[in-house]
Amino acid sequence: DIPMTQSPLSLSASVGDRVTITCRASQNIDFYLNWFQQKAGKAPKLLIYGASTLHTGVPSRFSGSGSGTDFTLTISSLQPEDFATYYCQQGYRFPLTFGGGTKVEIK
Amino acid sequence: EEQLVESGGGLVKPGGSLRLSCAASGFTFSRYAMNWVRQAPGKGLEYVSSISTDSRYIYYADSVKGRFTISRDNAKNSLYLQMNSLGAEDTAVYYCARDTEVSPAASGFGFDPWGQGTLVTVSS
């Protein structure tokens, strides 16, 4: 298995803030890193795949970077609809694994 | 509209079995690898299983290997998860999710779309 470690576990931020979430893989996963957003009571939604490719329809304030073992999800200007839990996931090797999640809350 | 709809969840006693189904519509089901992901109450996402387009390649999380069986019927646009020897640790919302890209096996580029989920509760 490839454990994925996200940080922080949670963060409080205000509308308009720049937010950064990190994800670290226990071994090299090249660029096979995906980011999902999940709102309470809803199914997750794909935000970014391949470490940096924005999924169709995702606002450009979301961006991803990194390769190898260290990755980052950035929200350039937090909007009210962005308060949610974010998960990274490695798609490099089975079994696929998710990070523990980062909850973004309103300050 | 691309859509996945899960069914078959419910309350089951420890040691029991349950079969989940996922009905796909709005896309060519046979061209995509498919997956199951679960989420225990108040917890994070946990990968469960994947199946390639032709069912030749199948993968499981260690936590379900030997107890769960994934399958698909491309003629019926349906994905299944047979769950046996269920325990309390299997209590979760189970999501069906399609691979993001057309590919015989998993692309590694995430899952989209997802179904709405079906709740499985294992309790006596």
PDB file of C-alpha atoms in Angstrom:
ATOM      1  CA  ASP A   1       0.000   0.000   0.000  1.00  0.00           C
ATOM      2  CA  ILE A   2       0.980   3.638  -0.471  1.00  0.00           C
ATOM      3  CA  PRO A   3      -0.158   5.676   2.549  1.00  0.00           C
ATOM      4  CA  MET A   4      -1.112   9.278   1.783  1.00  0.00           C
ATOM      5  CA  THR A   5      -0.685  11.963   4.430  1.00  0.00           C
ATOM      6  CA  GLN A   6      -2.577  15.227   4.230  1.00  0.00           C
ATOM      7  CA  SER A   7      -1.977  18.358   6.250  1.00  0.00           C
ATOM      8  CA  PRO A   8      -3.443  20.138   7.963  1.00  0.00           C
ATOM      9  CA  LEU A   9      -6.331  18.008   9.243  1.00  0.00           C
ATOM     10  CA  SER A  10      -8.439  21.144   9.334  1.00  0.00           C
ATOM     11  CA  LEU A  11      -8.091  24.852   8.827  1.00  0.00           C
ATOM     12  CA  SER A  12     -10.142  27.954   9.396  1.00  0.00           C
ATOM     13  CA  ALA A  13     -10.088  30.633   6.727  1.00  0.00           C
ATOM     14  CA  SER A  14     -12.031  33.662   5.551  1.00  0.00           C
ATOM     15  CA  VAL A  15     -13.613  34.381   2.202  1.00  0.00           C
ATOM     16  CA  GLY A  16     -10.915  35.747  -0.074  1.00  0.00           C
ATOM     17  CA  ASP A  17      -8.043  33.959   1.684  1.00  0.00           C
ATOM     18  CA  ARG A  18      -5.451  31.926  -0.151  1.00  0.00           C
ATOM     19  CA  VAL A  19      -5.542  28.342   1.107  1.00  0.00           C
ATOM     20  CA  THR A  20      -2.946  25.630   0.654  1.00  0.00           C
ATOM     21  CA  ILE A  21      -3.360  21.933   1.461  1.00  0.00           C
ATOM     22  CA  THR A  22      -0.505  19.495   1.184  1.00  0.00           C
ATOM     23  CA  CYS A  23      -0.436  15.791   0.468  1.00  0.00           C
ATOM     24  CA  ARG A  24       2.556  13.511   0.819  1.00  0.00           C
ATOM     25  CA  ALA A  25       2.927  10.003  -0.572  1.00  0.00           C
ATOM     26  CA  SER A  26       5.058   7.425   1.223  1.00  0.00           C
ATOM     27  CA  GLN A  27       6.835   6.659  -2.052  1.00  0.00           C
ATOM     28  CA  ASN A  28       7.130   8.055  -5.556  1.00  0.00           C
ATOM     29  CA  ILE A  29       3.796   8.245  -7.393  1.00  0.00           C
ATOM     30  CA  ASP A  30       4.992  10.362 -10.328  1.00  0.00           C
ATOM     31  CA  PHE A  31       2.089  12.693 -11.147  1.00  0.00           C
ATOM     32  CA  TYR A  32      -0.730  10.212 -10.357  1.00  0.00           C
ATOM     33  CA  LEU A  33      -2.282  12.389  -7.683  1.00  0.00           C
ATOM     34  CA  ASN A  34      -5.914  13.446  -7.680  1.00  0.00           C
ATOM     35  CA  TRP A  35      -7.868  15.897  -5.535  1.00  0.00           C
ATOM     36  CA  PHE A  36     -11.525  15.608  -4.547  1.00  0.00           C
ATOM     37  CA  GLN A  37     -13.914  17.978  -2.789  1.00  0.00           C
ATOM     38  CA  GLN A  38     -16.695  16.666  -0.593  1.00  0.00           C
ATOM     39  CA  LYS A  39     -19.473  18.696   0.962  1.00  0.00           C
ATOM     40  CA  ALA A  40     -21.485  17.400   3.892  1.00  0.00           C
ATOM     41  CA  GLY A  41     -23.914  14.669   2.904  1.00  0.00           C
ATOM     42  CA  LYS A  42     -22.821  14.685  -0.722  1.00  0.00           C
ATOM     43  CA  ALA A  43     -20.697  12.476  -2.933  1.00  0.00           C
ATOM     44  CA  PRO A  44     -17.128  13.618  -3.602  1.00  0.00           C
ATOM     45  CA  LYS A  45     -16.345  15.580  -6.740  1.00  0.00           C
ATOM     46  CA  LEU A  46     -13.139  15.461  -8.754  1.00  0.00           C
ATOM     47  CA  LEU A  47     -11.266  18.761  -8.774  1.00  0.00           C
ATOM     48  CA  ILE A  48      -7.817  17.995 -10.152  1.00  0.00           C
ATOM     49  CA  TYR A  49      -6.247  14.918 -11.702  1.00  0.00           C
ATOM     50  CA  GLY A  50      -2.723  14.119 -12.754  1.00  0.00           C
ATOM     51  CA  ALA A  51      -1.464  16.454 -10.023  1.00  0.00           C
ATOM     52  CA  SER A  52      -2.213  19.661 -11.926  1.00  0.00           C
ATOM     53  CA  THR A  53      -4.971  19.217 -14.536  1.00  0.00           C
ATOM     54  CA  LEU A  54      -8.182  20.990 -13.657  1.00  0.00           C
ATOM     55  CA  HIS A  55     -11.238  18.800 -14.186  1.00  0.00           C
ATOM     56  CA  THR A  56     -13.956  20.098 -16.498  1.00  0.00           C
ATOM     57  CA  GLY A  57     -16.067  22.815 -14.937  1.00  0.00           C
ATOM     58  CA  VAL A  58     -13.816  23.396 -11.911  1.00  0.00           C
ATOM     59  CA  PRO A  59     -13.147  27.096 -11.235  1.00  0.00           C
ATOM     60  CA  SER A  60      -9.681  28.373 -12.054  1.00  0.00           C
ATOM     61  CA  ARG A  61      -9.099  29.506  -8.461  1.00  0.00           C
ATOM     62  CA  PHE A  62      -8.251  25.848  -7.785  1.00  0.00           C
ATOM     63  CA  SER A  63      -4.800  24.667  -8.778  1.00  0.00           C
ATOM     64  CA  GLY A  64      -2.577  21.695  -8.081  1.00  0.00           C
ATOM     65  CA  SER A  65       1.137  21.151  -8.199  1.00  0.00           C
ATOM     66  CA  GLY A  66       3.810  18.654  -7.332  1.00  0.00           C
ATOM     67  CA  SER A  67       5.244  15.365  -8.468  1.00  0.00           C
ATOM     68  CA  GLY A  68       6.970  12.395  -6.921  1.00  0.00           C
ATOM     69  CA  THR A  69       5.962  12.433  -3.260  1.00  0.00           C
ATOM     70  CA  ASP A  70       4.890  15.990  -2.420  1.00  0.00           C
ATOM     71  CA  PHE A  71       1.786  17.698  -3.750  1.00  0.00           C
ATOM     72  CA  THR A  72      -0.216  20.843  -3.104  1.00  0.00           C
ATOM     73  CA  LEU A  73      -3.783  21.976  -3.662  1.00  0.00           C
ATOM     74  CA  THR A  74      -4.208  25.744  -3.674  1.00  0.00           C
ATOM     75  CA  ILE A  75      -7.370  27.805  -3.621  1.00  0.00           C
ATOM     76  CA  SER A  76      -6.293  31.288  -4.658  1.00  0.00           C
ATOM     77  CA  SER A  77      -9.278  33.157  -3.241  1.00  0.00           C
ATOM     78  CA  LEU A  78     -11.594  31.146  -1.029  1.00  0.00           C
ATOM     79  CA  GLN A  79     -15.279  31.436  -1.882  1.00  0.00           C
ATOM     80  CA  PRO A  80     -18.275  30.570   0.345  1.00  0.00           C
ATOM     81  CA  GLU A  81     -18.998  27.448  -1.726  1.00  0.00           C
ATOM     82  CA  ASP A  82     -15.454  26.139  -1.137  1.00  0.00           C
ATOM     83  CA  PHE A  83     -16.002  25.288   2.515  1.00  0.00           C
ATOM     84  CA  ALA A  84     -15.788  21.504   2.393  1.00  0.00           C
ATOM     85  CA  THR A  85     -13.468  18.580   3.022  1.00  0.00           C
ATOM     86  CA  TYR A  86     -10.703  17.926   0.518  1.00  0.00           C
ATOM     87  CA  TYR A  87      -9.081  14.543  -0.162  1.00  0.00           C
ATOM     88  CA  CYS A  88      -6.035  13.575  -2.143  1.00  0.00           C
ATOM     89  CA  GLN A  89      -5.798  10.147  -3.767  1.00  0.00           C
ATOM     90  CA  GLN A  90      -2.961   8.304  -5.450  1.00  0.00           C
ATOM     91  CA  GLY A  91      -3.719   6.548  -8.733  1.00  0.00           C
ATOM     92  CA  TYR A  92      -0.213   5.134  -9.225  1.00  0.00           C
ATOM     93  CA  ARG A  93      -0.597   1.673  -7.778  1.00  0.00           C
ATOM     94  CA  PHE A  94      -3.326  -0.619  -6.507  1.00  0.00           C
ATOM     95  CA  PRO A  95      -4.741  -0.635  -3.950  1.00  0.00           C
ATOM     96  CA  LEU A  96      -5.550   3.012  -4.551  1.00  0.00           C
ATOM     97  CA  THR A  97      -5.377   5.082  -1.390  1.00  0.00           C
ATOM     98  CA  PHE A  98      -6.838   8.338  -0.122  1.00  0.00           C
ATOM     99  CA  GLY A  99      -5.431  10.889   2.252  1.00  0.00           C
ATOM    100  CA  GLY A 100      -7.257  11.417   5.525  1.00  0.00           C
ATOM    101  CA  GLY A 101      -8.888  14.640   4.383  1.00  0.00           C
ATOM    102  CA  THR A 102      -8.598  18.335   5.192  1.00  0.00           C
ATOM    103  CA  LYS A 103     -11.672  20.148   6.437  1.00  0.00           C
ATOM    104  CA  VAL A 104     -11.827  23.801   5.400  1.00  0.00           C
ATOM    105  CA  GLU A 105     -14.025  25.764   7.780  1.00  0.00           C
ATOM    106  CA  ILE A 106     -15.216  29.333   7.992  1.00  0.00           C
ATOM    107  CA  LYS A 107     -13.220  31.584  10.302  1.00  0.00           C
TER     108      LYS A 107
ATOM    109  CA  GLU B   1     -26.351  13.352 -18.311  1.00  0.00           C
ATOM    110  CA  GLU B   2     -23.824  10.854 -17.003  1.00  0.00           C
ATOM    111  CA  GLN B   3     -25.307   9.185 -13.952  1.00  0.00           C
ATOM    112  CA  LEU B   4     -24.630   6.403 -11.486  1.00  0.00           C
ATOM    113  CA  VAL B   5     -27.311   5.143  -9.114  1.00  0.00           C
ATOM    114  CA  GLU B   6     -26.496   2.693  -6.331  1.00  0.00           C
ATOM    115  CA  SER B   7     -28.988   0.376  -4.668  1.00  0.00           C
ATOM    116  CA  GLY B   8     -29.038  -2.609  -2.364  1.00  0.00           C
ATOM    117  CA  GLY B   9     -27.874  -1.065   0.887  1.00  0.00           C
ATOM    118  CA  GLY B  10     -29.599  -1.694   4.177  1.00  0.00           C
ATOM    119  CA  LEU B  11     -29.326  -3.238   7.622  1.00  0.00           C
ATOM    120  CA  VAL B  12     -27.608  -6.607   7.873  1.00  0.00           C
ATOM    121  CA  LYS B  13     -26.492  -8.709  10.837  1.00  0.00           C
ATOM    122  CA  PRO B  14     -22.818  -9.394  11.507  1.00  0.00           C
ATOM    123  CA  GLY B  15     -21.657 -12.315   9.405  1.00  0.00           C
ATOM    124  CA  GLY B  16     -24.347 -11.644   6.834  1.00  0.00           C
ATOM    125  CA  SER B  17     -24.181 -10.814   3.141  1.00  0.00           C
ATOM    126  CA  LEU B  18     -25.406  -8.054   0.891  1.00  0.00           C
ATOM    127  CA  ARG B  19     -25.175  -7.312  -2.817  1.00  0.00           C
ATOM    128  CA  LEU B  20     -24.889  -3.752  -4.003  1.00  0.00           C
ATOM    129  CA  SER B  21     -25.767  -2.661  -7.524  1.00  0.00           C
ATOM    130  CA  CYS B  22     -24.867   0.435  -9.510  1.00  0.00           C
ATOM    131  CA  ALA B  23     -26.840   1.371 -12.608  1.00  0.00           C
ATOM    132  CA  ALA B  24     -25.041   3.542 -15.136  1.00  0.00           C
ATOM    133  CA  SER B  25     -26.607   5.801 -17.739  1.00  0.00           C
ATOM    134  CA  GLY B  26     -25.634   8.649 -20.047  1.00  0.00           C
ATOM    135  CA  PHE B  27     -22.309   7.154 -21.168  1.00  0.00           C
ATOM    136  CA  THR B  28     -20.876   4.019 -22.772  1.00  0.00           C
ATOM    137  CA  PHE B  29     -20.446   1.897 -19.651  1.00  0.00           C
ATOM    138  CA  SER B  30     -18.338  -0.789 -21.342  1.00  0.00           C
ATOM    139  CA  ARG B  31     -15.536   1.694 -22.125  1.00  0.00           C
ATOM    140  CA  TYR B  32     -14.715   2.643 -18.540  1.00  0.00           C
ATOM    141  CA  ALA B  33     -13.129   0.934 -15.569  1.00  0.00           C
ATOM    142  CA  MET B  34     -15.364   1.134 -12.497  1.00  0.00           C
ATOM    143  CA  ASN B  35     -14.789   1.409  -8.787  1.00  0.00           C
ATOM    144  CA  TRP B  36     -16.315   1.179  -5.323  1.00  0.00           C
ATOM    145  CA  VAL B  37     -15.347   3.596  -2.555  1.00  0.00           C
ATOM    146  CA  ARG B  38     -16.816   3.665   0.952  1.00  0.00           C
ATOM    147  CA  GLN B  39     -17.064   6.130   3.796  1.00  0.00           C
ATOM    148  CA  ALA B  40     -17.773   5.118   7.371  1.00  0.00           C
ATOM    149  CA  PRO B  41     -19.921   7.555   9.369  1.00  0.00           C
ATOM    150  CA  GLY B  42     -17.894  10.656  10.171  1.00  0.00           C
ATOM    151  CA  LYS B  43     -14.759   9.225   8.563  1.00  0.00           C
ATOM    152  CA  GLY B  44     -12.777   9.721   5.385  1.00  0.00           C
ATOM    153  CA  LEU B  45     -12.949   8.041   2.016  1.00  0.00           C
ATOM    154  CA  GLU B  46     -11.712   4.459   1.717  1.00  0.00           C
ATOM    155  CA  TYR B  47     -10.985   2.691  -1.561  1.00  0.00           C
ATOM    156  CA  VAL B  48     -12.736  -0.671  -1.854  1.00  0.00           C
ATOM    157  CA  SER B  49     -12.362  -2.219  -5.304  1.00  0.00           C
ATOM    158  CA  SER B  50     -11.844  -1.659  -9.052  1.00  0.00           C
ATOM    159  CA  ILE B  51     -12.683  -3.637 -12.194  1.00  0.00           C
ATOM    160  CA  SER B  52     -11.448  -3.204 -15.748  1.00  0.00           C
ATOM    161  CA  THR B  53     -13.759  -2.913 -18.734  1.00  0.00           C
ATOM    162  CA  ASP B  54     -13.540  -6.602 -19.611  1.00  0.00           C
ATOM    163  CA  SER B  55     -13.430  -7.797 -15.974  1.00  0.00           C
ATOM    164  CA  ARG B  56      -9.965  -9.265 -16.489  1.00  0.00           C
ATOM    165  CA  TYR B  57      -8.302  -6.963 -13.990  1.00  0.00           C
ATOM    166  CA  ILE B  58      -9.779  -6.747 -10.510  1.00  0.00           C
ATOM    167  CA  TYR B  59      -8.308  -5.124  -7.404  1.00  0.00           C
ATOM    168  CA  TYR B  60      -9.366  -4.956  -3.764  1.00  0.00           C
ATOM    169  CA  ALA B  61      -8.367  -3.133  -0.631  1.00  0.00           C
ATOM    170  CA  ASP B  62      -6.737  -5.480   1.863  1.00  0.00           C
ATOM    171  CA  SER B  63      -9.595  -4.818   4.288  1.00  0.00           C
ATOM    172  CA  VAL B  64     -12.143  -6.494   2.000  1.00  0.00           C
ATOM    173  CA  LYS B  65     -10.046  -9.005   0.059  1.00  0.00           C
ATOM    174  CA  GLY B  66     -11.508 -12.503   0.285  1.00  0.00           C
ATOM    175  CA  ARG B  67     -14.883 -11.210   1.499  1.00  0.00           C
ATOM    176  CA  PHE B  68     -16.040  -8.846  -1.246  1.00  0.00           C
ATOM    177  CA  THR B  69     -16.408  -9.577  -4.972  1.00  0.00           C
ATOM    178  CA  ILE B  70     -16.727  -6.909  -7.638  1.00  0.00           C
ATOM    179  CA  SER B  71     -18.349  -7.707 -10.973  1.00  0.00           C
ATOM    180  CA  ARG B  72     -19.971  -5.969 -13.904  1.00  0.00           C
ATOM    181  CA  ASP B  73     -22.465  -6.686 -16.664  1.00  0.00           C
ATOM    182  CA  ASN B  74     -21.736  -4.477 -19.638  1.00  0.00           C
ATOM    183  CA  ALA B  75     -24.918  -5.564 -21.396  1.00  0.00           C
ATOM    184  CA  LYS B  76     -26.934  -4.270 -18.455  1.00  0.00           C
ATOM    185  CA  ASN B  77     -24.757  -1.194 -17.789  1.00  0.00           C
ATOM    186  CA  SER B  78     -24.388  -2.354 -14.228  1.00  0.00           C
ATOM    187  CA  LEU B  79     -21.703  -2.739 -11.567  1.00  0.00           C
ATOM    188  CA  TYR B  80     -22.030  -4.989  -8.537  1.00  0.00           C
ATOM    189  CA  LEU B  81     -20.397  -5.572  -5.178  1.00  0.00           C
ATOM    190  CA  GLN B  82     -21.098  -8.852  -3.396  1.00  0.00           C
ATOM    191  CA  MET B  83     -20.248  -8.443   0.275  1.00  0.00           C
ATOM    192  CA  ASN B  84     -19.922 -11.508   2.526  1.00  0.00           C
ATOM    193  CA  SER B  85     -18.887 -12.033   6.153  1.00  0.00           C
ATOM    194  CA  LEU B  86     -19.850  -8.485   6.998  1.00  0.00           C
ATOM    195  CA  GLY B  87     -18.689  -6.921  10.226  1.00  0.00           C
ATOM    196  CA  ALA B  88     -19.363  -3.652  12.034  1.00  0.00           C
ATOM    197  CA  GLU B  89     -16.263  -2.197  10.381  1.00  0.00           C
ATOM    198  CA  ASP B  90     -18.027  -2.458   7.015  1.00  0.00           C
ATOM    199  CA  THR B  91     -20.746  -0.019   8.059  1.00  0.00           C
ATOM    200  CA  ALA B  92     -20.444   2.832   5.585  1.00  0.00           C
ATOM    201  CA  VAL B  93     -21.926   4.678   2.661  1.00  0.00           C
ATOM    202  CA  TYR B  94     -20.806   2.822  -0.455  1.00  0.00           C
ATOM    203  CA  TYR B  95     -20.199   4.881  -3.591  1.00  0.00           C
ATOM    204  CA  CYS B  96     -19.959   3.623  -7.129  1.00  0.00           C
ATOM    205  CA  ALA B  97     -17.564   5.747  -9.209  1.00  0.00           C
ATOM    206  CA  ARG B  98     -16.443   5.712 -12.811  1.00  0.00           C
ATOM    207  CA  ASP B  99     -12.874   6.119 -13.929  1.00  0.00           C
ATOM    208  CA  THR B 100     -12.285   9.590 -15.296  1.00  0.00           C
ATOM    209  CA  GLU B 101     -10.953   8.510 -18.656  1.00  0.00           C
ATOM    210  CA  VAL B 102     -11.855   5.933 -21.278  1.00  0.00           C
ATOM    211  CA  SER B 103      -9.381   3.157 -20.650  1.00  0.00           C
ATOM    212  CA  PRO B 104      -9.484  -0.660 -20.532  1.00  0.00           C
ATOM    213  CA  ALA B 105      -8.017  -0.577 -17.050  1.00  0.00           C
ATOM    214  CA  ALA B 106      -7.820   2.181 -14.464  1.00  0.00           C
ATOM    215  CA  SER B 107      -6.217   5.366 -15.785  1.00  0.00           C
ATOM    216  CA  GLY B 108      -4.957   6.546 -12.410  1.00  0.00           C
ATOM    217  CA  PHE B 109      -6.611   9.899 -12.994  1.00  0.00           C
ATOM    218  CA  GLY B 110      -9.358   9.755 -10.420  1.00  0.00           C
ATOM    219  CA  PHE B 111     -13.060   9.085 -10.452  1.00  0.00           C
ATOM    220  CA  ASP B 112     -15.896  11.010 -12.058  1.00  0.00           C
ATOM    221  CA  PRO B 113     -18.840  10.824 -11.841  1.00  0.00           C
ATOM    222  CA  TRP B 114     -19.843   9.310  -8.502  1.00  0.00           C
ATOM    223  CA  GLY B 115     -23.193   7.927  -7.474  1.00  0.00           C
ATOM    224  CA  GLN B 116     -25.139   9.324  -4.527  1.00  0.00           C
ATOM    225  CA  GLY B 117     -24.135   6.401  -2.325  1.00  0.00           C
ATOM    226  CA  THR B 118     -26.015   3.638  -0.551  1.00  0.00           C
ATOM    227  CA  LEU B 119     -25.788   3.075   3.202  1.00  0.00           C
ATOM    228  CA  VAL B 120     -24.815  -0.314   4.554  1.00  0.00           C
ATOM    229  CA  THR B 121     -25.307  -0.809   8.288  1.00  0.00           C
ATOM    230  CA  VAL B 122     -23.973  -3.943   9.942  1.00  0.00           C
ATOM    231  CA  SER B 123     -25.541  -4.404  13.357  1.00  0.00           C
ATOM    232  CA  SER B 124     -27.289  -7.039  15.425  1.00  0.00           C
TER     233      SER B 124
END
